[in-house]
Coordinates of C-alpha atoms in Angstrom, one line a residue:
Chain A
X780 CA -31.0 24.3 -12.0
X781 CA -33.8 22.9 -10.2
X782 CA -35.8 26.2 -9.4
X783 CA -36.5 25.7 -5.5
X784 CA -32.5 26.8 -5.3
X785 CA -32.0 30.0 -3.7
X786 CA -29.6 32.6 -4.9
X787 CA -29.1 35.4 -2.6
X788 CA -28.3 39.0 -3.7
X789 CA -25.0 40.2 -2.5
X790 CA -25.5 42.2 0.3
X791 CA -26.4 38.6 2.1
X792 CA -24.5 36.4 0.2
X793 CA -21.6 34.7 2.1
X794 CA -18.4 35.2 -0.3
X795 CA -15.7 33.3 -0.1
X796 CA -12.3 34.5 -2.5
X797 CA -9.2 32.0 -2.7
X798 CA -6.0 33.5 -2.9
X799 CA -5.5 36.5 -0.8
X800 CA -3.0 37.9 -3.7
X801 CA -3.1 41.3 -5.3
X802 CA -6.6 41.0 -6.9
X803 CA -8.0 38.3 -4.2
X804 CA -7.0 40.8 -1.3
X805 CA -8.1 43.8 -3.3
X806 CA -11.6 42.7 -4.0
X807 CA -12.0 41.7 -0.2
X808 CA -11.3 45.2 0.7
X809 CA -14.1 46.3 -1.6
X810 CA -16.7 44.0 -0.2
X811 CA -16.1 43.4 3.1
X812 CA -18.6 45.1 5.1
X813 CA -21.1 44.8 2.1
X814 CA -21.8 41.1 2.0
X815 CA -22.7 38.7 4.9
X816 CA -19.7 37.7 5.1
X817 CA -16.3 37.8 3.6
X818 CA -14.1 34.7 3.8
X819 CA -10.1 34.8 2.7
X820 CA -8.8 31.3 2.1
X821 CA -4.7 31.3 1.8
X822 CA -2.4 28.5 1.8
X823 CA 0.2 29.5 4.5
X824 CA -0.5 29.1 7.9
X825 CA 1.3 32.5 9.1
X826 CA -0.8 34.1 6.1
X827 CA -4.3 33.4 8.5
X828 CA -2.6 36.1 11.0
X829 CA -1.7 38.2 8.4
X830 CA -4.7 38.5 6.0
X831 CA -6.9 38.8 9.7
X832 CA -4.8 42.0 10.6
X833 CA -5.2 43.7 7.1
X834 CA -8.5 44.1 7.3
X835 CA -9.6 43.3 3.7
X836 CA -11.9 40.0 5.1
X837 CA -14.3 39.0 7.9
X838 CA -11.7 35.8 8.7
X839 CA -9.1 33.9 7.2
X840 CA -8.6 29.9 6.6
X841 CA -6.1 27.5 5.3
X842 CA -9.6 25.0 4.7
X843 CA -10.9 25.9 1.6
X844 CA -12.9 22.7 1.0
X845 CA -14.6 23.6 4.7
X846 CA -15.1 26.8 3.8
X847 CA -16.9 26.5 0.3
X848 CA -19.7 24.1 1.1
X849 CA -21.8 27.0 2.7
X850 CA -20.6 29.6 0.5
X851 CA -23.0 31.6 -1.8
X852 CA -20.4 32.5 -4.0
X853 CA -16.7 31.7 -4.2
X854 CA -13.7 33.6 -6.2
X855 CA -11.1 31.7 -7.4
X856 CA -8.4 34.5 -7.2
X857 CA -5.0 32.6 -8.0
X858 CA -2.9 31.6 -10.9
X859 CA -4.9 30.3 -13.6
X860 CA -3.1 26.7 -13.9
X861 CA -4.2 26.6 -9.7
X862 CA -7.5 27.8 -10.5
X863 CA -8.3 24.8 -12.8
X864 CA -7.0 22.7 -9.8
X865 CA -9.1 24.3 -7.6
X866 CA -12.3 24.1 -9.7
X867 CA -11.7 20.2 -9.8
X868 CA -11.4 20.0 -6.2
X869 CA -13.2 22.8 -4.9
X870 CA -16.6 22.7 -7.5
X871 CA -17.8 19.4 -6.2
X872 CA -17.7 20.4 -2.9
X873 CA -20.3 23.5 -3.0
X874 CA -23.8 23.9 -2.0
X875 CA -26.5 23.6 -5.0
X876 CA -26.8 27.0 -5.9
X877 CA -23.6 28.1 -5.1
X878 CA -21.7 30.4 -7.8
X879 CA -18.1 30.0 -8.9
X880 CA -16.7 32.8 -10.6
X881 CA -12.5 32.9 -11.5
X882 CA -10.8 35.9 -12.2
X883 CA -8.0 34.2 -14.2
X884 CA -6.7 35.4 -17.6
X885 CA -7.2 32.4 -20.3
X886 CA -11.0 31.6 -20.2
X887 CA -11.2 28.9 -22.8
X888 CA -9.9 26.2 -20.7
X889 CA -11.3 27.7 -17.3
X890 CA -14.7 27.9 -18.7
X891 CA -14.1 23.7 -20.1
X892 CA -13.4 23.1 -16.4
X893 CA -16.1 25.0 -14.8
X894 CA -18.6 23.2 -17.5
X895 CA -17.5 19.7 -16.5
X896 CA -18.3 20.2 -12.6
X897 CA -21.2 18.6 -11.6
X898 CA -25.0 20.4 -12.7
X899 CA -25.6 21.9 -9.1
X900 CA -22.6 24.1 -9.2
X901 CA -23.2 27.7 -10.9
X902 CA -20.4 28.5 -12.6
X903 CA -18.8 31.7 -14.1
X904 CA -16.0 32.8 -16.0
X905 CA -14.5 35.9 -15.3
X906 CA -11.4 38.5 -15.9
X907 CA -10.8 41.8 -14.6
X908 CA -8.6 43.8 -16.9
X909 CA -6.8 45.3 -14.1
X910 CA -3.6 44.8 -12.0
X911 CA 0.0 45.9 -11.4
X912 CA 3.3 44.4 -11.5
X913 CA 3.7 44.1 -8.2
X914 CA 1.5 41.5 -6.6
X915 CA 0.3 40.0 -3.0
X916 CA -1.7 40.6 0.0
X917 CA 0.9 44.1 0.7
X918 CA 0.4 46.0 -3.1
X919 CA -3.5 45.0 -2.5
X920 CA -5.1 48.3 -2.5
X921 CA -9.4 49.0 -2.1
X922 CA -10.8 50.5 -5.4
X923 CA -8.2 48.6 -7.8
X924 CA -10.9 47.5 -10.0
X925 CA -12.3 51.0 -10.4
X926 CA -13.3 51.5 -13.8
X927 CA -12.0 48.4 -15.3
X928 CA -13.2 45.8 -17.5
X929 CA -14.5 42.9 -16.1
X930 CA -15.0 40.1 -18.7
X931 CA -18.0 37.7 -18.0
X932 CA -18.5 34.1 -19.7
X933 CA -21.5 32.3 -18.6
X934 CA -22.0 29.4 -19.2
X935 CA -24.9 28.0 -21.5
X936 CA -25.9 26.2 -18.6
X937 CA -25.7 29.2 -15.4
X938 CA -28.8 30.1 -14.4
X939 CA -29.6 34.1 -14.7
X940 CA -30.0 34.0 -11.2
X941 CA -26.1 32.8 -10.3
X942 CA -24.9 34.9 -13.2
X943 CA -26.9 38.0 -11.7
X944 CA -24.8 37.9 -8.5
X945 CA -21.6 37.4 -10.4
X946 CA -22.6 40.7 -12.5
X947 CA -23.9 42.4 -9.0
X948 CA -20.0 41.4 -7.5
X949 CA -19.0 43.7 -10.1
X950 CA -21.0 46.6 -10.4
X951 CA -20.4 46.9 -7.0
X952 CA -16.9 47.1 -6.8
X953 CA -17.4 49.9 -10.2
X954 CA -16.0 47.6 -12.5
X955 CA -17.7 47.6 -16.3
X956 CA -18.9 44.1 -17.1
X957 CA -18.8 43.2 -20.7
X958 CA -19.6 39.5 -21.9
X959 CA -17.6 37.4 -24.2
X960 CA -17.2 33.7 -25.8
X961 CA -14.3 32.0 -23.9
X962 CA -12.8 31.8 -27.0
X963 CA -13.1 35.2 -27.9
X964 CA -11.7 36.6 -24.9
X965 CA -8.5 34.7 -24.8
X966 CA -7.7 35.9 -29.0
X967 CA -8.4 39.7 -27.8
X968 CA -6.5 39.5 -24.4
X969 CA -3.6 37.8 -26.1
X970 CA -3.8 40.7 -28.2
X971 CA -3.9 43.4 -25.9
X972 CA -2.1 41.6 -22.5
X973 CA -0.3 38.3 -23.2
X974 CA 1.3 39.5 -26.0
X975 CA 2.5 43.0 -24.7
X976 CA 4.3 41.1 -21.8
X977 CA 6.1 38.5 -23.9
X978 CA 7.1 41.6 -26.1
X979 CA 8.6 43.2 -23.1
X980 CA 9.9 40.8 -22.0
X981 CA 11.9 40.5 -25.0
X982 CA 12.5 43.8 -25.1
X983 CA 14.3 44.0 -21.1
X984 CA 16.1 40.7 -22.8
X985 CA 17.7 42.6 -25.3
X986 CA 18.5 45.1 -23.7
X987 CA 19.9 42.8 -21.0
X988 CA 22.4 41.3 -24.1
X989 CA 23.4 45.3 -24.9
X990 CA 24.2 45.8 -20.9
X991 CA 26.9 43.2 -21.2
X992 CA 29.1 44.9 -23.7
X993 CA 27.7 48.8 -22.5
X994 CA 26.4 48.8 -19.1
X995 CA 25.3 53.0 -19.4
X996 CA 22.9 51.5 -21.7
X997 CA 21.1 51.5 -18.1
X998 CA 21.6 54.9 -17.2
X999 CA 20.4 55.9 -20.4
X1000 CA 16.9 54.0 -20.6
X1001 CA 14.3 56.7 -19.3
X1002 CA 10.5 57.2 -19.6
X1003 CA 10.3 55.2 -22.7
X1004 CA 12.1 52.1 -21.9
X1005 CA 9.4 52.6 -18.4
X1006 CA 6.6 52.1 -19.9
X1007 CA 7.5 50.2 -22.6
X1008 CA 9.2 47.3 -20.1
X1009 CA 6.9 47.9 -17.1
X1010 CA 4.9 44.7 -16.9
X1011 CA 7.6 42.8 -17.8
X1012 CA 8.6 43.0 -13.8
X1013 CA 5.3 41.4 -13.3
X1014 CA 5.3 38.0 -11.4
X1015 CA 6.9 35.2 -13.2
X1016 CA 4.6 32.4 -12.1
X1017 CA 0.9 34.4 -13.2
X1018 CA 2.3 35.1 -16.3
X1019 CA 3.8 31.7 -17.2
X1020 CA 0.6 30.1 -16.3
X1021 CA -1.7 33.0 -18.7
X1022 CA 1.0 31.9 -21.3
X1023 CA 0.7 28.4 -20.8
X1024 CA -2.9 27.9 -20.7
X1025 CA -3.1 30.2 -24.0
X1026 CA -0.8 29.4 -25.9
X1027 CA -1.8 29.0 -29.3
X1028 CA -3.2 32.6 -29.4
X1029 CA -0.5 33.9 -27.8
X1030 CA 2.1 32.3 -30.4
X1031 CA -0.3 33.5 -33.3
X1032 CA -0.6 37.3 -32.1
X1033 CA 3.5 37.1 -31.6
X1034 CA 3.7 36.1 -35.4
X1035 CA 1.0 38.7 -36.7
X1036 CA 3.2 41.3 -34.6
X1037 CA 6.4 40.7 -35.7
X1038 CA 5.1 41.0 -39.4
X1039 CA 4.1 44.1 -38.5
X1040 CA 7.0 45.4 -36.7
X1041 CA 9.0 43.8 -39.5
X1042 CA 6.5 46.4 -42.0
X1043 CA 7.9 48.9 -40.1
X1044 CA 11.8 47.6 -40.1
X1045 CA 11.5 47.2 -43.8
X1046 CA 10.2 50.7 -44.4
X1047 CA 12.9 52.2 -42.5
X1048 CA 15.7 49.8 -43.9
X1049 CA 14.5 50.9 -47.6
X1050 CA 14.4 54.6 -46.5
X1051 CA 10.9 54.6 -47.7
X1052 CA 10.1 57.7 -46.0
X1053 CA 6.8 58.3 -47.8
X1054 CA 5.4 54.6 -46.2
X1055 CA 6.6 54.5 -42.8
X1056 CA 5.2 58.4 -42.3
X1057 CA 1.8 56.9 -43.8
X1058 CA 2.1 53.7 -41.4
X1059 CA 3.0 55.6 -38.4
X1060 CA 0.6 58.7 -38.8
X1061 CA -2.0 55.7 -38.5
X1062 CA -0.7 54.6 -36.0
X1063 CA -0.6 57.3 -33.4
X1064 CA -3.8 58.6 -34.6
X1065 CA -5.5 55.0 -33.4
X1066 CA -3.3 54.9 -30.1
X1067 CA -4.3 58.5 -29.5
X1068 CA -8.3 57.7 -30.3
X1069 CA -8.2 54.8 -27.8
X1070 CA -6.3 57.1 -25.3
X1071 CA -9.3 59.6 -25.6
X1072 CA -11.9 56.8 -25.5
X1073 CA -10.6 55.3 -22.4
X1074 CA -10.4 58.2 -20.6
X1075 CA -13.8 59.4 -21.5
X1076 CA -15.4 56.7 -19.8
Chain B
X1219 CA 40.1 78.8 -30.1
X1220 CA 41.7 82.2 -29.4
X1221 CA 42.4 82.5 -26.1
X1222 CA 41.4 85.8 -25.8
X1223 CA 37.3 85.0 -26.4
X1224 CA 35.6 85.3 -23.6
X1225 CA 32.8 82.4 -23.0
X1226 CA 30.5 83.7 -19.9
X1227 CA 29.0 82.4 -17.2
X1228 CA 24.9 81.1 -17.6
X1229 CA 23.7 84.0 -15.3
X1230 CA 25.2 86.4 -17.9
X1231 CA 24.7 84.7 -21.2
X1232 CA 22.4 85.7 -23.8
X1233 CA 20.5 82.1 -24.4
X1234 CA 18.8 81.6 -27.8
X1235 CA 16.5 78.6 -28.6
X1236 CA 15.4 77.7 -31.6
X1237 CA 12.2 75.8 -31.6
X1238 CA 9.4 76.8 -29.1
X1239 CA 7.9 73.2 -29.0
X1240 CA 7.6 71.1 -25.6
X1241 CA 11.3 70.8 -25.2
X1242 CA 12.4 74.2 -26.2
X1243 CA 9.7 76.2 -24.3
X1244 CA 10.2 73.7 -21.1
X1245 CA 14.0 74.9 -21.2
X1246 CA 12.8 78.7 -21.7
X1247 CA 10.8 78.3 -18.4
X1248 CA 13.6 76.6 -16.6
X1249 CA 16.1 79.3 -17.7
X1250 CA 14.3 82.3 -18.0
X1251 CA 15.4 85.2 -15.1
X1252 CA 18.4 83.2 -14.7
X1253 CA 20.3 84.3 -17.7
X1254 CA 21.0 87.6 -19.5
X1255 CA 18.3 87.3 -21.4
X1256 CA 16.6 84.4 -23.2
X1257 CA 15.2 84.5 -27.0
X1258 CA 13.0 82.0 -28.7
X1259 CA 12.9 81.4 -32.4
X1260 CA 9.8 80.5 -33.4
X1261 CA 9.1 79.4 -37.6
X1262 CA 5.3 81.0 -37.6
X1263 CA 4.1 84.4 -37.5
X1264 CA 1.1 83.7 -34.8
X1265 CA 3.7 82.2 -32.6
X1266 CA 5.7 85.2 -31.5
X1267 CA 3.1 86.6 -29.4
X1268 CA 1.9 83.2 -28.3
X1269 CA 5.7 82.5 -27.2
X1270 CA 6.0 85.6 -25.5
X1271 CA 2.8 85.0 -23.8
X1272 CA 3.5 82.2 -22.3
X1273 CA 6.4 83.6 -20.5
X1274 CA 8.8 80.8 -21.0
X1275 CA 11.4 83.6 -22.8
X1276 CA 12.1 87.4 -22.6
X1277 CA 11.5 87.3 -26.2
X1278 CA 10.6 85.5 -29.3
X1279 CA 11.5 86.3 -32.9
X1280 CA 11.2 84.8 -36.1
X1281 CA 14.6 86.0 -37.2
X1282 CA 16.9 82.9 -36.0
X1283 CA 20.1 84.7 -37.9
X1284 CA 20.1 88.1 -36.7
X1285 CA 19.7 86.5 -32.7
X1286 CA 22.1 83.9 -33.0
X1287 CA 24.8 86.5 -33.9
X1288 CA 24.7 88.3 -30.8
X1289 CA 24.0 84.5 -28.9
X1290 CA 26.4 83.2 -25.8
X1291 CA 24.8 79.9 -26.3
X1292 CA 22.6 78.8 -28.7
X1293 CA 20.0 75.9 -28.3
X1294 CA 18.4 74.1 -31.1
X1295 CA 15.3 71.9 -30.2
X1296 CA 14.1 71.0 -33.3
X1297 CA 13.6 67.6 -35.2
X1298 CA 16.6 66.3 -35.8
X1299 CA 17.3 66.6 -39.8
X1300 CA 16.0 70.7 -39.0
X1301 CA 18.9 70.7 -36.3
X1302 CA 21.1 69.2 -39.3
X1303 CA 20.1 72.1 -42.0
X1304 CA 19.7 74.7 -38.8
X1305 CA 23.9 73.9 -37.6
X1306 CA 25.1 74.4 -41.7
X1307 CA 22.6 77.7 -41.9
X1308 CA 23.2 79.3 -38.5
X1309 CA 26.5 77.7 -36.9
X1310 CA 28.1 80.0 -39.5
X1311 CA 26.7 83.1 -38.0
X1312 CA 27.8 82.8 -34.6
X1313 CA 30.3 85.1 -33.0
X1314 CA 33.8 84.2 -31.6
X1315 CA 33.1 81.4 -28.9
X1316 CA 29.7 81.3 -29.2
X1317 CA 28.4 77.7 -28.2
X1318 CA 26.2 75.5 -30.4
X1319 CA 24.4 72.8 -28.1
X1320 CA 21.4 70.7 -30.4
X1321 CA 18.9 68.6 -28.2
X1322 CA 18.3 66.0 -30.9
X1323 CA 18.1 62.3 -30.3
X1324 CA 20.8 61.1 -32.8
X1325 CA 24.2 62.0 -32.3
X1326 CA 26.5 60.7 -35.0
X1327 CA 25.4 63.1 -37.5
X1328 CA 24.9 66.1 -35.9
X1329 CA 28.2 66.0 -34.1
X1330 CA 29.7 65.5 -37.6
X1331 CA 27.6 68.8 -39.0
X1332 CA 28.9 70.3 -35.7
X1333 CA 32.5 69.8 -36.7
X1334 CA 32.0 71.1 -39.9
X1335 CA 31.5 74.5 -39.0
X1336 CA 33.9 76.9 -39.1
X1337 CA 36.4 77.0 -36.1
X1338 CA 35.2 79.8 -34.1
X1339 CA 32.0 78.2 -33.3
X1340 CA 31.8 75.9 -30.5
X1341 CA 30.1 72.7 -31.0
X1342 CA 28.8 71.0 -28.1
X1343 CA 26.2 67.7 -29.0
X1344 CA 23.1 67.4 -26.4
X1345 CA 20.6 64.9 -25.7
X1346 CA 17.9 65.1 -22.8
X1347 CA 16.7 61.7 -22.0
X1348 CA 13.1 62.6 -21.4
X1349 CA 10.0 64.1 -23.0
X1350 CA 6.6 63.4 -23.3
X1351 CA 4.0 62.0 -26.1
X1352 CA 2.6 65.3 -26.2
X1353 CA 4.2 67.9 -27.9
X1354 CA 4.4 71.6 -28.5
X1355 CA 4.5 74.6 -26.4
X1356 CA 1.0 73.4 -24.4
X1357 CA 2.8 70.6 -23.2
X1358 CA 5.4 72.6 -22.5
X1359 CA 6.3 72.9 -18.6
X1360 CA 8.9 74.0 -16.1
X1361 CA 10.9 71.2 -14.3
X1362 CA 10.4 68.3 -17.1
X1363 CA 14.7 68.0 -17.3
X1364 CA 14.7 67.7 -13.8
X1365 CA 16.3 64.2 -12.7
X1366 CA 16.3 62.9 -16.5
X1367 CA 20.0 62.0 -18.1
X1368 CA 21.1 64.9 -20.3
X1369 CA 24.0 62.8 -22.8
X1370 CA 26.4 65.8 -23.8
X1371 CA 29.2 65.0 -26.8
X1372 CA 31.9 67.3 -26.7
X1373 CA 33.7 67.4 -30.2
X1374 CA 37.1 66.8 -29.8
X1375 CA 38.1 70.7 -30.5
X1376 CA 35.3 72.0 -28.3
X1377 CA 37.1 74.4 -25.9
X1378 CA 37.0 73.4 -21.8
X1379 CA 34.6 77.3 -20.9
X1380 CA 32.3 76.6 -23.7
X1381 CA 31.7 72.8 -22.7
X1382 CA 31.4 74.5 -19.2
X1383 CA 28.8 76.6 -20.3
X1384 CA 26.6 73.8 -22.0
X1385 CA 27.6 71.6 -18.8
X1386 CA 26.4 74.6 -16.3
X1387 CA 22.7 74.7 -18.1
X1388 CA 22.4 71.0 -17.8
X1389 CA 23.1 71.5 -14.4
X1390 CA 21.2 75.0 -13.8
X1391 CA 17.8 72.3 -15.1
X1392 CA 18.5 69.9 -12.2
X1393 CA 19.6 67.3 -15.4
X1394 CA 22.5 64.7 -15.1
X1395 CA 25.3 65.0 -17.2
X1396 CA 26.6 62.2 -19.0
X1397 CA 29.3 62.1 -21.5
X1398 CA 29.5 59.5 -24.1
X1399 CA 31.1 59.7 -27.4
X1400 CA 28.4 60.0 -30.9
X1401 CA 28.2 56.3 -32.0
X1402 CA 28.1 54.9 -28.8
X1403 CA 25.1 57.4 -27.7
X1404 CA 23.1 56.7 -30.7
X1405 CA 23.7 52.7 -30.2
X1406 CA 22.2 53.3 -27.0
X1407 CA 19.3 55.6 -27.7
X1408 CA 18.3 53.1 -30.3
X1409 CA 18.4 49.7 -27.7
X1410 CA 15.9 52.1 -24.6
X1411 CA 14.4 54.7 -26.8
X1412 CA 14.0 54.2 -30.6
X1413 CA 13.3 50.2 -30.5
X1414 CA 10.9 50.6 -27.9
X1415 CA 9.0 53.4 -30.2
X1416 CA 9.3 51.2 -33.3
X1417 CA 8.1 48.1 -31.3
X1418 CA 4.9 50.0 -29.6
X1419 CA 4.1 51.4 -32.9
X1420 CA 4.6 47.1 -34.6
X1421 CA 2.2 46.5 -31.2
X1422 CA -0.6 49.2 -32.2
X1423 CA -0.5 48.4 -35.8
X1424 CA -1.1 44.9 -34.6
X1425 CA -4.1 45.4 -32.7
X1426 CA -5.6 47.8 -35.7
X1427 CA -5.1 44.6 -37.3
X1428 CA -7.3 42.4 -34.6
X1429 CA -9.9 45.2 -34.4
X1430 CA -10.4 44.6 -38.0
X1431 CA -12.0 41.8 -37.6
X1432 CA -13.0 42.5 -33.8
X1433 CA -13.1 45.8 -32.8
X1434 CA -14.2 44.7 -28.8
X1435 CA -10.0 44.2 -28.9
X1436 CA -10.2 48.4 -27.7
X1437 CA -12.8 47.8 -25.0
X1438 CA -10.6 45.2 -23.2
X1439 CA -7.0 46.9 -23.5
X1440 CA -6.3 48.4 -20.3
X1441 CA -2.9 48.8 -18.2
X1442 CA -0.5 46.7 -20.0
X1443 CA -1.8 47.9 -23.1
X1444 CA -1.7 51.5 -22.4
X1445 CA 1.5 51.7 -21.0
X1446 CA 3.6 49.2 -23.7
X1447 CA 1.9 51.1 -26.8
X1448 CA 2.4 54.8 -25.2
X1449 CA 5.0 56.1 -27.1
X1450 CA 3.8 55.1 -30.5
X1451 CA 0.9 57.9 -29.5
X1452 CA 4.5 60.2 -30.2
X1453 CA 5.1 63.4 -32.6
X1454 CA 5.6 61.5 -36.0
X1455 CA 7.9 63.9 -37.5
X1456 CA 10.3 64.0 -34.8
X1457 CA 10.4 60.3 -34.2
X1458 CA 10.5 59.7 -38.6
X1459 CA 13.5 62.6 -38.3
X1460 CA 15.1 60.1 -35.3
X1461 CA 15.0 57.0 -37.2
X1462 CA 16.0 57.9 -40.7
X1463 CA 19.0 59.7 -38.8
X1464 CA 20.0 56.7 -36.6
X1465 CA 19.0 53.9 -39.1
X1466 CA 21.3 51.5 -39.0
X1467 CA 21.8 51.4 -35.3
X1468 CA 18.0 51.3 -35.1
X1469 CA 17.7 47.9 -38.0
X1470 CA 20.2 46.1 -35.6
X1471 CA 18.1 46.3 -32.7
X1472 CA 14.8 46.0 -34.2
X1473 CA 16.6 42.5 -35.7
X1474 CA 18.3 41.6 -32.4
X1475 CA 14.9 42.5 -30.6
X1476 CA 13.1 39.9 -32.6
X1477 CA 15.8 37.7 -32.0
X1478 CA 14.9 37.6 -28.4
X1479 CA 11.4 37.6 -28.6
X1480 CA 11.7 34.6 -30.4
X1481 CA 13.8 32.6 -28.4
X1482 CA 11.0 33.0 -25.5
X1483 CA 7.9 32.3 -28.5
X1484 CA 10.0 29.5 -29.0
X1485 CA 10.3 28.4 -25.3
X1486 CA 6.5 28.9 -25.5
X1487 CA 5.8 26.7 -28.8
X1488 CA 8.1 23.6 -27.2
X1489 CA 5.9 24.1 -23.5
X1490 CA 9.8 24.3 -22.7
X1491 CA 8.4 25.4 -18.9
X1492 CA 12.1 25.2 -17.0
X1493 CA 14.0 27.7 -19.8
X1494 CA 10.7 30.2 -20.4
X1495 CA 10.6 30.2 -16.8
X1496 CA 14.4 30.9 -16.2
X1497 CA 14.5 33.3 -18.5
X1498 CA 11.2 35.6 -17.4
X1499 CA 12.8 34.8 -14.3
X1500 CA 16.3 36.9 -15.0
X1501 CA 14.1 39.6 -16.8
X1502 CA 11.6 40.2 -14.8
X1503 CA 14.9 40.5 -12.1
X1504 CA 16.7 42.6 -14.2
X1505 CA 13.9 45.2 -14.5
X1506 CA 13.1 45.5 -11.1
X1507 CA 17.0 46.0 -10.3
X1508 CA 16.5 49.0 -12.9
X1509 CA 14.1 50.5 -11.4
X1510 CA 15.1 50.2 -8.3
X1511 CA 18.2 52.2 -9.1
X1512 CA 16.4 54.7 -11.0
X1513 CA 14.2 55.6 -7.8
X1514 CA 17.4 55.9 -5.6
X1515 CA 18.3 58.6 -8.1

């Protein structure tokens, strides 16, 4: 980056975030008021009205390409297959200087895209480990990304500069920013995100194929069946594009987990009591250590 | 049963449970004032005085066969092969239209230990659809039944008072009554409540796998994670008890589970976008539907 380049720090940077969804709408609300400016960009034109009157952004547009030119950092806040349209599109068109930062879920191919934009454009990779399952501008909410993780992966090539405003963006809004190879992020967060959904997924589906022979099977299902099928009511669309864009690793944590749930199966089918108390003594005592961690922080 | 055996109403029945853990001492706080009288049966020493101090019962013995004698009703909320040893050792004991209700999680067998006994006691089979992943007295708590299904399995010689009596608790706790017959309970319980515990444990033995090699995979679970892994986190001997007693029921949905989770991996390998996006499409549907219904409750 040619050094004469000015990066401001947040409190005067003019932010622009693309998508005024759950998480788009939700970090307006935490900025706005604490940058220069707070720009929502949204794709319907009754949506301009609407994101205006909620109050989580200085003004709304439909002209994202108008409104990125003079921004000092843009988030791309929609679903990841849109975000690597939008870097295409959108990366060219910013100021030297200007930082892009995503917040979607598969980083490998993001982070490809945001290295093949042209040299002035700052670019960052980014994903909050937060959300809900329900989604848009209504179920956005100030303080969602309280405590979360926010995963970071600069490139080789963003200055420190561009990457310290990405990393101010999110102490501010009291997120914990930890740094990670593409690549590495998108094996752990299969892990811990991508595959949990397709397994509930599976789960509801099943259960779906018991409700047409027994429908009580619904009245039945209580706090276990909750939690354990809760994101699978997340939106369809975000989820097939996380899937889609990672899908090796998602594939290769579904294998690894049905050999362990198939560990388990076997245990219990051989009555080997002595190996599935050992297995799932283990078990809780790691789900109950991470439990402790979390809430520790 | 002779017709001259008087079964009374809750308010004047002497309640005994067995087993002061989180289910048994939640049902002595809901319960106590409101009945005769109300014993727990605790298994150590220590826990007498810590039973009684809690004030969930009038008072707590270690004696299970001199109380139940004397018992209107008789509650056992232990793991479920105790409840099987606890029915053949104290069932027995009972007086003249006393009524046997079990809490346990698998029906099948214990209503077939229940109509074992000898006639005069009446058998009544009980499950509470709710709980929590922590257990014992501590966790214990007045309310937890209320709202949550409460599955009750008459045996086909259980008289019409004494089902009234177990039905008039289930009531007294704010629970909902439903009646299903043994095998088509424990079919049930293993589709919402047993496969989702065997599948979050498969999920956290998978990610003990990942943080093998990567143990960052703990820092970046959040939500999703949490919420799909919580019941593995449960009491290990009660869930082992569950789902040696309900195996078989338990194996085919574990195998039919799988089944379904890899039809959508297999959606996912092929990039088959239309059918992965039809079917997490009908699930994500069906899953709001049940919740929906749940919070018109």
């Amino acid at each position: 980056m040619d050094d004469s380049v000015f990066i401001p720090q947040l409190k005067d940077a003019h932010v622009v975030i693309v998508g005024m969804g759950l998480m788009g709408a939700s970090l307006g609300y935490d900025l706005r008021g604490h940058c220069r400016r707070v720009t929502g960009v949204v794709r319907r034109p009754e949506a301009v009205a609407e994101t205006e009157a909620s109050g989580c952004v200085d003004d709304a547009t439909l002209d994202a390409e108008a409104v990125v030119a003079a921004a000092d950092l843009v988030v791309l806040a929609t679903p990841v297959r849109t975000i690597l349209r939008q870097i295409a599109k959108l990366g060219p068109q910013m100021k030297p200087g200007g930082v892009l930062l995503d917040m979607g879920s598969a980083k490998t191919e993001i982070c490809r895209a945001l290295a093949a934009l042209p040299d002035h454009v700052q670019g960052v990779g980014g994903h909050p480990m937060c959300g809900k399952e329900t989604a848009g501008l209504a179920a956005a909410q100030p303080g969602l990304y309280r405590d979360c993780t926010f995963v970071l992966c600069p490139l080789p090539r963003t200055a420190p500069a561009a990457f310290s405003l990405a990393q101010e963006m999110v102490d501010f809004i009291h997120a914990r920013p930890l740094l990670l190879e593409p690549q590495r992020h998108d094996r752990l967060v299969a892990a811990i995100s991508h595959l949990p959904y397709l397994s509930a997924a599976g789960l509801v589906s099943y259960v779906m194929g018991v409700a047409e022979t027994d429908p009580a099977v619904w009245d039945v299902a209580a706090s276990g069946f909750r939690d354990s099928s809760r994101v699978a009511a997340s939106d369809v669309r975000m989820l097939m594009d996380i899937l889609l864009t990672n899908r090796w690793a998602v594939l290769e944590a579904t294998d690894d987990f049905v050999g362990r749930l198939t560990e388990l199966r076997d245990a219990l089918a051989g009555s080997d009591e002595e190996r599935l108390r050992a297995q799932l003594t283990a078990i809780a005592a790691a789900r109950r250590n991470w439990e402790k961690k979390r809430q520790s922080h």
